[in-house]
């Protein structure tokens, strides 16, 4: 379930003051992976210009040990941090909210139940750090940045709900969603939405007659996103190329909007994960296969269908 307070209108982005950035990283779904956090800061240090890092929610999840929880949150809260459902649910007393993910109907009950058990354990750990929790529950749900001539809305879920699923790949590829997308882009006044939440990466561009628009979902920074891989993914938005070859992307107004592989120390992360979530635990049952072997998604599922056509249209 999602509390009513987790909803917001698309027009909120049109009213927001935009923060300028030379290079913007949107890092959603860190999931308590300290190795991925180190990889983000290491990658930023290789950039030629200053990097603005926006952690767009769910930076907590597997970090149920006191030391890990404290380290993750102290580091993330030093940057632009947005609430994900994991963080926001820490401030909710309604047991029906659970982890706050608001899973779609196709997700089986066992998965939902395990997620609620994971969050309950995280909640117990968080209870040892009331000062951190107070900061987490006050985090904003969205932010607006400017890179070059692009106005970018960074969210956790979608453009109307903290835990919304309308930036999921299936929804974005549904032709029946086109009128809704046209409307929210017009109301929001942004050219790009950068999200996470669904844990599945996707990048799509649209042309509604007012110039190219795009939605990019980085999936997860702290877990593998593609079959047979062991790296995370972040979103990088900048005018110039970065130090790592992107997995895919597009250009709007001379600005690159790209999915970047995040190569963290997978062996070290697996040891840290197993220390908290051994075989038989809810997180192990739900996530170990993905952590070891990647998801079922392939790169072609996430990438824009025709990169050359999209780039040409965006430049026009």
Coordinates of C-alpha atoms in Angstrom, one line a residue:
X1 CA 0.0 0.0 0.0
X2 CA 1.0 3.6 -0.6
X3 CA 0.0 6.4 1.9
X4 CA -1.7 9.3 0.3
X5 CA 1.2 11.5 1.3
X6 CA 3.4 9.7 -1.2
X7 CA 1.5 11.1 -4.1
X8 CA 2.3 14.4 -5.9
X9 CA 1.1 16.1 -9.1
X10 CA 3.3 16.3 -12.1
X11 CA 3.1 20.1 -11.9
X12 CA 5.3 20.1 -8.8
X13 CA 8.3 19.8 -11.1
X14 CA 7.3 22.9 -13.1
X15 CA 7.3 24.9 -9.8
X16 CA 10.5 23.5 -8.4
X17 CA 13.8 25.4 -8.4
X18 CA 16.3 23.6 -10.5
X19 CA 19.8 22.9 -9.2
X20 CA 22.6 23.3 -11.8
X21 CA 24.9 20.4 -12.4
X22 CA 27.8 19.9 -14.9
X23 CA 27.5 16.1 -14.5
X24 CA 24.6 14.4 -12.8
X25 CA 24.6 10.9 -11.5
X26 CA 21.2 9.4 -10.6
X27 CA 22.0 6.4 -8.3
X28 CA 18.8 4.5 -7.4
X29 CA 18.6 1.2 -5.7
X30 CA 21.9 1.1 -3.9
X31 CA 20.2 -1.4 -1.6
X32 CA 22.8 -1.1 1.2
X33 CA 25.7 -2.3 -1.1
X34 CA 28.7 -0.6 0.4
X35 CA 30.9 -1.9 -2.5
X36 CA 28.6 -0.2 -5.0
X37 CA 28.8 3.0 -3.0
X38 CA 32.6 3.0 -3.2
X39 CA 32.4 2.4 -6.9
X40 CA 30.1 5.4 -7.4
X41 CA 32.6 7.8 -5.6
X42 CA 35.5 6.2 -7.4
X43 CA 33.8 6.7 -10.8
X44 CA 33.0 10.3 -9.9
X45 CA 36.6 11.0 -9.1
X46 CA 37.6 10.1 -12.6
X47 CA 35.3 12.7 -14.2
X48 CA 36.9 15.8 -15.7
X49 CA 34.3 18.1 -14.1
X50 CA 32.5 18.2 -10.7
X51 CA 29.8 15.5 -10.3
X52 CA 26.4 16.0 -8.6
X53 CA 25.3 12.7 -7.1
X54 CA 21.6 12.2 -6.5
X55 CA 20.7 9.0 -4.6
X56 CA 17.1 8.6 -5.7
X57 CA 15.9 6.2 -3.0
X58 CA 16.2 2.7 -1.7
X59 CA 19.8 3.2 -0.7
X60 CA 19.0 1.0 2.3
X61 CA 17.8 -2.6 2.1
X62 CA 20.3 -5.3 2.8
X63 CA 22.3 -3.2 5.3
X64 CA 20.8 -4.6 8.5
X65 CA 24.1 -4.8 10.4
X66 CA 24.5 -1.7 12.5
X67 CA 27.9 -0.7 11.0
X68 CA 26.7 -1.1 7.5
X69 CA 23.5 0.9 8.1
X70 CA 25.4 3.7 9.7
X71 CA 28.1 3.9 7.0
X72 CA 25.7 3.8 4.1
X73 CA 23.4 6.5 5.5
X74 CA 26.2 8.8 6.6
X75 CA 27.8 8.7 3.2
X76 CA 24.6 9.0 1.2
X77 CA 23.1 11.8 3.3
X78 CA 26.2 13.9 2.5
X79 CA 24.9 14.1 -1.1
X80 CA 21.5 14.9 -2.7
X81 CA 19.4 12.1 -1.2
X82 CA 15.8 11.4 -2.1
X83 CA 13.4 9.1 -0.2
X84 CA 12.6 5.7 -1.7
X85 CA 9.8 3.6 -0.4
X86 CA 12.3 1.8 1.8
X87 CA 13.3 5.0 3.6
X88 CA 9.8 6.5 3.7
X89 CA 8.2 3.4 5.1
X90 CA 10.6 3.7 8.1
X91 CA 8.5 6.6 9.2
X92 CA 5.1 4.9 8.8
X93 CA 3.3 3.1 11.6
X94 CA 0.7 1.4 9.5
X95 CA 1.6 -2.3 9.2
X96 CA -0.3 -2.7 5.9
X97 CA 2.3 -0.5 4.2
X98 CA 5.0 -3.1 4.8
X99 CA 8.1 -2.2 2.7
X100 CA 6.0 0.3 0.8
X101 CA 6.9 -1.1 -2.6
X102 CA 3.3 -1.2 -3.8
X103 CA 4.1 -4.3 -6.0
X104 CA 1.9 -4.7 -9.1
X105 CA -0.6 -7.5 -9.2
X106 CA 1.7 -9.9 -11.1
X107 CA 4.1 -10.2 -8.2
X108 CA 3.4 -13.3 -6.1
X109 CA 2.4 -13.1 -2.4
X110 CA 5.6 -15.0 -1.2
X111 CA 7.8 -12.3 -2.7
X112 CA 5.8 -9.5 -1.1
X113 CA 5.9 -11.3 2.3
X114 CA 9.6 -11.8 2.1
X115 CA 10.1 -8.1 1.2
X116 CA 8.0 -7.1 4.3
X117 CA 10.2 -9.4 6.5
X118 CA 13.4 -7.8 5.1
X119 CA 12.0 -4.3 5.8
X120 CA 11.0 -5.3 9.3
X121 CA 14.5 -6.4 10.1
X122 CA 15.9 -3.2 8.6
X123 CA 13.4 -1.3 10.8
X124 CA 14.8 -2.9 13.9
X125 CA 18.4 -1.9 12.9
X126 CA 17.2 1.6 12.1
X127 CA 15.7 1.9 15.5
X128 CA 19.2 2.0 17.0
X129 CA 19.9 5.2 15.0
X130 CA 17.0 7.6 15.7
X131 CA 19.0 10.6 14.5
X132 CA 19.5 9.0 11.1
X133 CA 15.9 7.9 10.9
X134 CA 14.7 11.4 11.6
X135 CA 16.7 12.6 8.6
X136 CA 15.5 9.8 6.4
X137 CA 11.8 10.4 6.9
X138 CA 12.2 14.1 6.1
X139 CA 13.9 13.5 2.8
X140 CA 12.2 14.9 -0.3
X141 CA 10.5 12.6 -2.8
X142 CA 11.8 14.4 -5.9
X143 CA 14.2 17.0 -7.2
X144 CA 14.9 19.0 -10.4
X145 CA 18.3 19.6 -11.9
X146 CA 19.5 21.4 -15.0
X147 CA 22.3 20.0 -17.1
X148 CA 23.0 22.1 -20.2
X149 CA 19.6 23.1 -21.6
X150 CA 17.9 20.1 -20.1
X151 CA 15.5 20.2 -17.1
X152 CA 15.6 16.9 -15.4
X153 CA 13.2 15.5 -12.7
X154 CA 14.8 12.9 -10.5
X155 CA 12.3 10.7 -8.8
X156 CA 12.2 7.3 -7.1
X157 CA 9.0 5.9 -8.6
X158 CA 7.3 7.9 -11.3
X159 CA 6.0 11.4 -11.9
X160 CA 3.0 11.1 -9.6
X161 CA 3.9 8.6 -6.8
X162 CA 6.9 7.8 -4.7
X163 CA 6.3 4.1 -5.2
X164 CA 4.6 4.3 -8.6
X165 CA 5.3 1.8 -11.4
X166 CA 4.4 3.8 -14.5
X167 CA 8.1 4.1 -15.4
X168 CA 8.4 0.4 -15.6
X169 CA 9.5 -1.0 -19.0
X170 CA 6.1 -2.6 -19.7
X171 CA 4.2 0.6 -18.9
X172 CA 6.6 2.8 -21.0
X173 CA 6.2 0.5 -24.0
X174 CA 2.4 0.4 -23.7
X175 CA 0.9 2.5 -26.5
X176 CA -2.1 3.2 -24.3
X177 CA 0.2 5.1 -21.9
X178 CA 1.1 7.7 -24.6
X179 CA -1.7 10.2 -23.7
X180 CA -0.7 10.1 -20.1
X181 CA 3.0 10.6 -20.9
X182 CA 2.2 13.5 -23.2
X183 CA 0.2 15.1 -20.4
X184 CA 2.7 14.7 -17.6
X185 CA 5.6 15.9 -19.7
X186 CA 3.5 19.0 -20.5
X187 CA 2.5 19.6 -16.9
X188 CA 6.0 18.9 -15.5
X189 CA 8.0 21.2 -17.8
X190 CA 10.9 18.8 -17.8
X191 CA 12.6 17.0 -20.7
X192 CA 13.8 14.0 -18.8
X193 CA 12.6 11.9 -15.9
X194 CA 15.3 9.8 -14.1
X195 CA 13.8 7.1 -11.9
X196 CA 14.6 3.8 -10.3
X197 CA 12.2 1.8 -8.0
X198 CA 11.1 -1.0 -10.4
X199 CA 14.6 -2.5 -10.2
X200 CA 14.6 -3.1 -13.9
X201 CA 16.5 -0.6 -16.2
X202 CA 15.0 1.0 -19.3
X203 CA 15.5 4.1 -21.4
X204 CA 12.9 5.4 -23.8
X205 CA 12.5 8.6 -25.9
X206 CA 9.3 10.2 -27.1
X207 CA 8.3 13.0 -29.4
X208 CA 5.0 14.6 -28.6
X209 CA 5.4 17.6 -30.9
X210 CA 7.3 19.8 -28.5
X211 CA 10.8 18.3 -28.9
X212 CA 12.2 15.0 -27.7
X213 CA 11.5 13.8 -24.2
X214 CA 12.9 10.8 -22.3
X215 CA 12.5 8.5 -19.3
X216 CA 15.5 6.6 -18.0
X217 CA 15.3 4.2 -15.1
X218 CA 18.6 2.9 -13.9
X219 CA 17.2 -0.2 -12.3
X220 CA 19.6 -0.9 -9.5
X221 CA 23.0 0.5 -8.7
X222 CA 23.6 -2.2 -6.0
X223 CA 22.6 -5.3 -7.9
X224 CA 23.1 -6.8 -11.3
X225 CA 20.5 -5.8 -13.9
X226 CA 21.2 -8.0 -16.9
X227 CA 21.5 -11.8 -17.4
X228 CA 25.0 -13.1 -16.8
X229 CA 26.4 -9.9 -15.3
X230 CA 27.6 -8.8 -11.8
X231 CA 27.6 -5.0 -12.1
X232 CA 25.1 -2.4 -11.2
X233 CA 23.8 0.5 -13.4
X234 CA 23.6 4.2 -12.7
X235 CA 22.2 7.1 -14.9
X236 CA 24.8 9.7 -16.1
X237 CA 23.6 12.9 -17.6
X238 CA 26.2 15.3 -19.0
X239 CA 27.2 17.2 -22.1
X240 CA 30.6 15.5 -22.5
X241 CA 31.5 11.8 -22.6
X242 CA 32.6 10.2 -19.4
X243 CA 35.4 7.9 -18.3
X244 CA 33.3 4.7 -18.9
X245 CA 31.6 3.5 -22.1
X246 CA 27.9 3.6 -21.6
X247 CA 25.7 0.6 -22.0
X248 CA 23.2 2.6 -24.0
X249 CA 21.7 6.1 -24.1
X250 CA 20.5 9.0 -26.2
X251 CA 21.1 12.7 -26.7
X252 CA 18.7 15.5 -26.1
X253 CA 19.7 19.1 -26.7
X254 CA 23.3 18.3 -26.9
X255 CA 23.2 16.4 -23.5
X256 CA 24.0 12.7 -23.1
X257 CA 21.5 10.7 -21.1
X258 CA 23.1 7.3 -20.5
X259 CA 23.1 4.1 -18.5
X260 CA 26.6 3.5 -17.1
X261 CA 27.8 0.1 -15.8
X262 CA 28.9 0.3 -12.1
X263 CA 31.6 -2.3 -11.6
X264 CA 31.8 -2.8 -7.9
X265 CA 33.7 -5.6 -6.1
X266 CA 31.2 -8.4 -6.6
X267 CA 33.1 -11.0 -4.6
X268 CA 33.4 -8.7 -1.6
X269 CA 29.8 -7.7 -1.8
X270 CA 28.6 -11.3 -1.9
X271 CA 30.5 -12.0 1.3
X272 CA 29.0 -9.0 3.0
X273 CA 25.5 -10.0 1.8
X274 CA 25.8 -13.6 3.1
X275 CA 27.0 -12.3 6.5
X276 CA 23.6 -10.7 6.9
X277 CA 21.4 -12.9 4.8
X278 CA 22.6 -16.6 4.8
X279 CA 20.7 -19.3 2.9
X280 CA 17.1 -19.6 4.1
X281 CA 16.8 -16.0 4.9
X282 CA 14.1 -13.9 3.1
X283 CA 16.7 -11.7 1.2
X284 CA 18.7 -14.8 0.2
X285 CA 15.6 -16.5 -1.2
X286 CA 14.5 -13.4 -3.1
X287 CA 17.8 -12.0 -4.3
X288 CA 20.7 -14.4 -4.2
X289 CA 20.2 -15.8 -7.7
X290 CA 20.2 -12.3 -9.1
X291 CA 23.2 -11.3 -7.1
X292 CA 25.2 -14.3 -8.4
X293 CA 23.9 -14.6 -12.0
X294 CA 22.1 -11.3 -12.9
X295 CA 18.4 -10.8 -13.7
X296 CA 16.5 -12.2 -16.7
X297 CA 16.7 -8.9 -18.5
X298 CA 18.9 -8.5 -21.5
X299 CA 20.5 -5.3 -22.7
X300 CA 18.3 -5.0 -25.8
X301 CA 15.2 -4.9 -23.5
X302 CA 16.5 -1.8 -21.7
X303 CA 18.1 0.2 -24.5
X304 CA 16.2 2.6 -26.8
X305 CA 14.8 0.5 -29.7
X306 CA 16.6 2.6 -32.4
X307 CA 19.4 4.7 -30.9
X308 CA 20.4 6.3 -34.2
X309 CA 16.9 7.5 -35.0
X310 CA 16.3 8.8 -31.5
X311 CA 19.6 10.7 -31.5
X312 CA 18.8 12.3 -34.9
X313 CA 15.3 13.3 -33.8
X314 CA 16.6 14.7 -30.5
X315 CA 19.1 16.9 -32.2
X316 CA 16.5 18.1 -34.6

